[in-house]
Amino acid sequence: KYNRDDGMGGMRVHSILRDQRDNVIVVTNDKRDMLLNVFDGNRFYPVKANLPSKAVYGWTWGQIIVNTRAGDWWLAKDEESVLYRFRNITDVRQLRHAMPQTYTAREGFSDQTIWKMYEDARGDVWLSTSYQIRLLRWEQATGKIHDPGAALGVPQNISHAVSYVEDRAGNLWMGSAAKSGSRLMRYR
């Protein structure tokens, strides 16, 4: 059992991930103050990403931080309609001072709340939103955000993807659950 005595900057665990260096990172969100708690093998040390102080971290329990194979860190925050991308980060501590690239409606991101993010085998980042309830994809090849929901036959405002997995053939499977009915979707 780990706590603040072990270096944890917060105790409300939001998600857990591994970075490119295989460090275990526990994301905490106490009082809407998100910290990346990096385990060094013995203790944790907290890292707060360089984001605007007015930014609000939301209530979602989804995976809203992704460290891509290319070394980018994607962070989502609520109630701003902004998605943040830190490029070419080789050590998570660089997030403290690095300047993020922002994605807003101008770049194709026009929702307030990200529920889940996932990097597929192509390096594309999938975004499930829970305000407008959309499925978006940032395409690495073009650097643009697209809405593939229509191509999947997913009506808007039905349900958002809460789980992702890729099969051997490269198909991306997405599962969703909502009051209006659960869905299983496949993107080829």
Tab-separated table of C-alpha atoms in Angstrom:
chain	number	residue	atom	x	y	z
A	1	LYS	CA	0.000	0.000	0.000
A	2	TYR	CA	1.449	3.331	-1.109
A	3	ASN	CA	0.568	6.779	0.220
A	4	ARG	CA	1.983	10.280	0.644
A	5	ASP	CA	4.771	8.902	2.869
A	6	ASP	CA	6.023	7.107	-0.248
A	7	GLY	CA	6.114	10.324	-2.278
A	8	MET	CA	2.636	10.203	-3.805
A	9	GLY	CA	1.504	13.754	-4.543
A	10	GLY	CA	-2.150	12.760	-4.408
A	11	MET	CA	-4.194	9.742	-3.375
A	12	ARG	CA	-7.194	9.783	-5.691
A	13	VAL	CA	-5.899	7.448	-8.402
A	14	HIS	CA	-7.199	8.438	-11.805
A	15	SER	CA	-5.287	6.067	-14.075
A	16	ILE	CA	-2.042	4.092	-14.304
A	17	LEU	CA	0.256	3.897	-17.316
A	18	ARG	CA	3.806	3.123	-18.384
A	19	ASP	CA	5.949	5.677	-20.155
A	20	GLN	CA	8.515	5.020	-22.909
A	21	ARG	CA	11.157	4.203	-20.310
A	22	ASP	CA	8.846	1.602	-18.705
A	23	ASN	CA	8.331	3.756	-15.600
A	24	VAL	CA	5.040	3.152	-13.841
A	25	ILE	CA	3.132	6.420	-13.598
A	26	VAL	CA	0.145	6.780	-11.308
A	27	VAL	CA	-2.039	9.710	-12.282
A	28	THR	CA	-3.811	11.294	-9.320
A	29	ASN	CA	-6.471	13.962	-9.360
A	30	ASP	CA	-7.008	15.338	-5.855
A	31	LYS	CA	-9.048	18.544	-5.723
A	32	ARG	CA	-8.822	18.794	-9.515
A	33	ASP	CA	-5.027	19.024	-9.335
A	34	MET	CA	-3.635	16.336	-11.634
A	35	LEU	CA	-0.190	14.931	-10.882
A	36	LEU	CA	1.855	12.257	-12.615
A	37	ASN	CA	3.438	10.223	-9.800
A	38	VAL	CA	6.479	8.412	-11.215
A	39	PHE	CA	7.714	5.275	-9.445
A	40	ASP	CA	11.526	5.054	-9.387
A	41	GLY	CA	11.644	1.512	-8.004
A	42	ASN	CA	11.478	2.607	-4.369
A	43	ARG	CA	9.450	5.802	-4.137
A	44	PHE	CA	7.198	8.052	-6.150
A	45	TYR	CA	8.014	11.594	-7.222
A	46	PRO	CA	5.191	13.831	-8.439
A	47	VAL	CA	5.332	15.748	-11.711
A	48	LYS	CA	2.904	18.529	-12.557
A	49	ALA	CA	2.691	19.259	-16.273
A	50	ASN	CA	3.179	22.847	-17.462
A	51	LEU	CA	-0.419	23.734	-18.209
A	52	PRO	CA	-2.363	26.957	-17.653
A	53	SER	CA	-3.230	27.466	-13.985
A	54	LYS	CA	-6.855	28.132	-14.883
A	55	ALA	CA	-7.128	24.683	-16.429
A	56	VAL	CA	-9.580	22.327	-14.752
A	57	TYR	CA	-9.148	18.582	-14.493
A	58	GLY	CA	-12.457	16.864	-14.595
A	59	TRP	CA	-14.286	14.081	-12.939
A	60	THR	CA	-13.699	11.405	-15.570
A	61	TRP	CA	-12.033	8.173	-14.521
A	62	GLY	CA	-10.904	7.359	-18.029
A	63	GLN	CA	-7.384	7.198	-19.423
A	64	ILE	CA	-6.927	10.876	-20.291
A	65	ILE	CA	-3.129	10.862	-20.546
A	66	VAL	CA	-1.234	9.049	-23.292
A	67	ASN	CA	2.528	8.776	-23.810
A	68	THR	CA	2.963	7.779	-27.458
A	69	ARG	CA	5.712	5.666	-28.972
A	70	ALA	CA	6.913	8.847	-30.742
A	71	GLY	CA	7.593	10.450	-27.348
A	72	ASP	CA	4.609	12.770	-27.266
A	73	TRP	CA	2.443	13.247	-24.187
A	74	TRP	CA	-1.246	13.996	-24.702
A	75	LEU	CA	-3.199	15.447	-21.780
A	76	ALA	CA	-6.858	16.288	-21.674
A	77	LYS	CA	-8.554	18.718	-19.367
A	78	ASP	CA	-12.218	19.433	-18.782
A	79	GLU	CA	-14.273	22.500	-19.453
A	80	GLU	CA	-11.758	24.178	-21.739
A	81	SER	CA	-12.303	22.569	-25.132
A	82	VAL	CA	-8.511	22.284	-25.333
A	83	LEU	CA	-6.379	19.206	-25.826
A	84	TYR	CA	-2.658	19.487	-24.987
A	85	ARG	CA	0.239	17.773	-26.735
A	86	PHE	CA	3.809	17.884	-25.451
A	87	ARG	CA	6.157	16.856	-28.263
A	88	ASN	CA	9.387	14.848	-28.125
A	89	ILE	CA	9.517	14.335	-24.364
A	90	THR	CA	12.239	11.835	-23.385
A	91	ASP	CA	11.812	12.133	-19.608
A	92	VAL	CA	8.489	12.726	-17.856
A	93	ARG	CA	10.107	15.446	-15.717
A	94	GLN	CA	10.406	17.578	-18.890
A	95	LEU	CA	6.628	18.077	-18.689
A	96	ARG	CA	7.216	20.531	-15.840
A	97	HIS	CA	8.712	23.147	-18.194
A	98	ALA	CA	7.870	22.091	-21.761
A	99	MET	CA	5.407	24.206	-23.743
A	100	PRO	CA	2.467	22.210	-25.087
A	101	GLN	CA	0.859	22.471	-28.475
A	102	THR	CA	-2.871	23.075	-28.117
A	103	TYR	CA	-5.735	21.661	-30.132
A	104	THR	CA	-8.991	23.601	-30.176
A	105	ALA	CA	-12.010	23.791	-32.478
A	106	ARG	CA	-9.764	25.374	-35.122
A	107	GLU	CA	-7.734	22.131	-35.270
A	108	GLY	CA	-10.809	19.895	-35.121
A	109	PHE	CA	-11.157	19.421	-31.372
A	110	SER	CA	-14.458	20.885	-30.318
A	111	ASP	CA	-15.543	19.053	-27.203
A	112	GLN	CA	-15.154	19.856	-23.533
A	113	THR	CA	-14.542	16.502	-21.893
A	114	ILE	CA	-12.296	13.633	-22.949
A	115	TRP	CA	-13.374	10.353	-21.437
A	116	LYS	CA	-10.634	8.106	-22.791
A	117	MET	CA	-7.607	8.277	-25.100
A	118	TYR	CA	-5.848	5.428	-26.888
A	119	GLU	CA	-2.844	5.215	-29.231
A	120	ASP	CA	-3.249	2.625	-31.983
A	121	ALA	CA	-0.499	0.726	-33.829
A	122	ARG	CA	-0.270	3.461	-36.507
A	123	GLY	CA	0.439	6.085	-33.847
A	124	ASP	CA	-2.986	7.678	-34.234
A	125	VAL	CA	-4.598	8.864	-30.994
A	126	TRP	CA	-8.280	8.071	-30.473
A	127	LEU	CA	-10.387	10.343	-28.283
A	128	SER	CA	-13.709	9.439	-26.716
A	129	THR	CA	-15.553	12.529	-25.602
A	130	SER	CA	-18.365	12.640	-23.097
A	131	TYR	CA	-19.823	16.117	-23.500
A	132	GLN	CA	-20.902	15.938	-27.130
A	133	ILE	CA	-20.356	12.165	-27.008
A	134	ARG	CA	-18.143	11.810	-30.031
A	135	LEU	CA	-15.382	9.568	-31.237
A	136	LEU	CA	-12.428	11.516	-32.643
A	137	ARG	CA	-9.080	10.445	-34.099
A	138	TRP	CA	-5.887	12.476	-34.324
A	139	GLU	CA	-4.155	11.113	-37.407
A	140	GLN	CA	-0.367	11.019	-37.147
A	141	ALA	CA	0.119	11.090	-40.935
A	142	THR	CA	-1.734	14.401	-41.331
A	143	GLY	CA	-1.546	15.888	-37.830
A	144	LYS	CA	-5.285	16.554	-38.001
A	145	ILE	CA	-8.254	15.544	-35.869
A	146	HIS	CA	-11.057	13.709	-37.677
A	147	ASP	CA	-14.491	12.465	-36.648
A	148	PRO	CA	-14.681	8.857	-37.954
A	149	GLY	CA	-17.944	8.176	-36.136
A	150	ALA	CA	-20.062	8.454	-39.288
A	151	ALA	CA	-17.812	5.981	-41.142
A	152	LEU	CA	-18.353	3.526	-38.280
A	153	GLY	CA	-22.101	4.067	-38.402
A	154	VAL	CA	-22.085	5.551	-34.912
A	155	PRO	CA	-24.792	8.173	-34.486
A	156	GLN	CA	-23.658	11.184	-32.450
A	157	ASN	CA	-24.867	11.403	-28.879
A	158	ILE	CA	-25.405	7.650	-28.552
A	159	SER	CA	-22.474	6.402	-26.501
A	160	HIS	CA	-18.730	6.871	-26.182
A	161	ALA	CA	-15.980	4.283	-26.390
A	162	VAL	CA	-14.751	3.236	-22.959
A	163	SER	CA	-12.429	0.431	-24.009
A	164	TYR	CA	-10.089	-0.153	-26.935
A	165	VAL	CA	-8.014	-3.080	-28.214
A	166	GLU	CA	-6.377	-3.963	-31.526
A	167	ASP	CA	-6.403	-7.459	-32.987
A	168	ARG	CA	-3.657	-9.215	-34.990
A	169	ALA	CA	-5.070	-7.918	-38.267
A	170	GLY	CA	-4.841	-4.305	-37.114
A	171	ASN	CA	-8.557	-3.809	-36.537
A	172	LEU	CA	-9.379	-1.470	-33.678
A	173	TRP	CA	-12.195	-2.743	-31.471
A	174	MET	CA	-14.087	-0.286	-29.278
A	175	GLY	CA	-16.639	-1.029	-26.627
A	176	SER	CA	-19.141	1.405	-25.212
A	177	ALA	CA	-21.796	1.359	-22.555
A	178	ALA	CA	-24.650	3.785	-22.208
A	179	LYS	CA	-28.235	3.947	-21.017
A	180	SER	CA	-29.320	3.947	-24.649
A	181	GLY	CA	-27.545	0.640	-25.216
A	182	SER	CA	-24.084	-0.816	-25.384
A	183	ARG	CA	-22.168	-1.078	-28.630
A	184	LEU	CA	-19.240	-2.995	-29.982
A	185	MET	CA	-17.544	-1.271	-32.904
A	186	ARG	CA	-14.710	-2.277	-35.202
A	187	TYR	CA	-12.589	0.125	-37.222
A	188	ARG	CA	-10.528	-1.314	-40.093
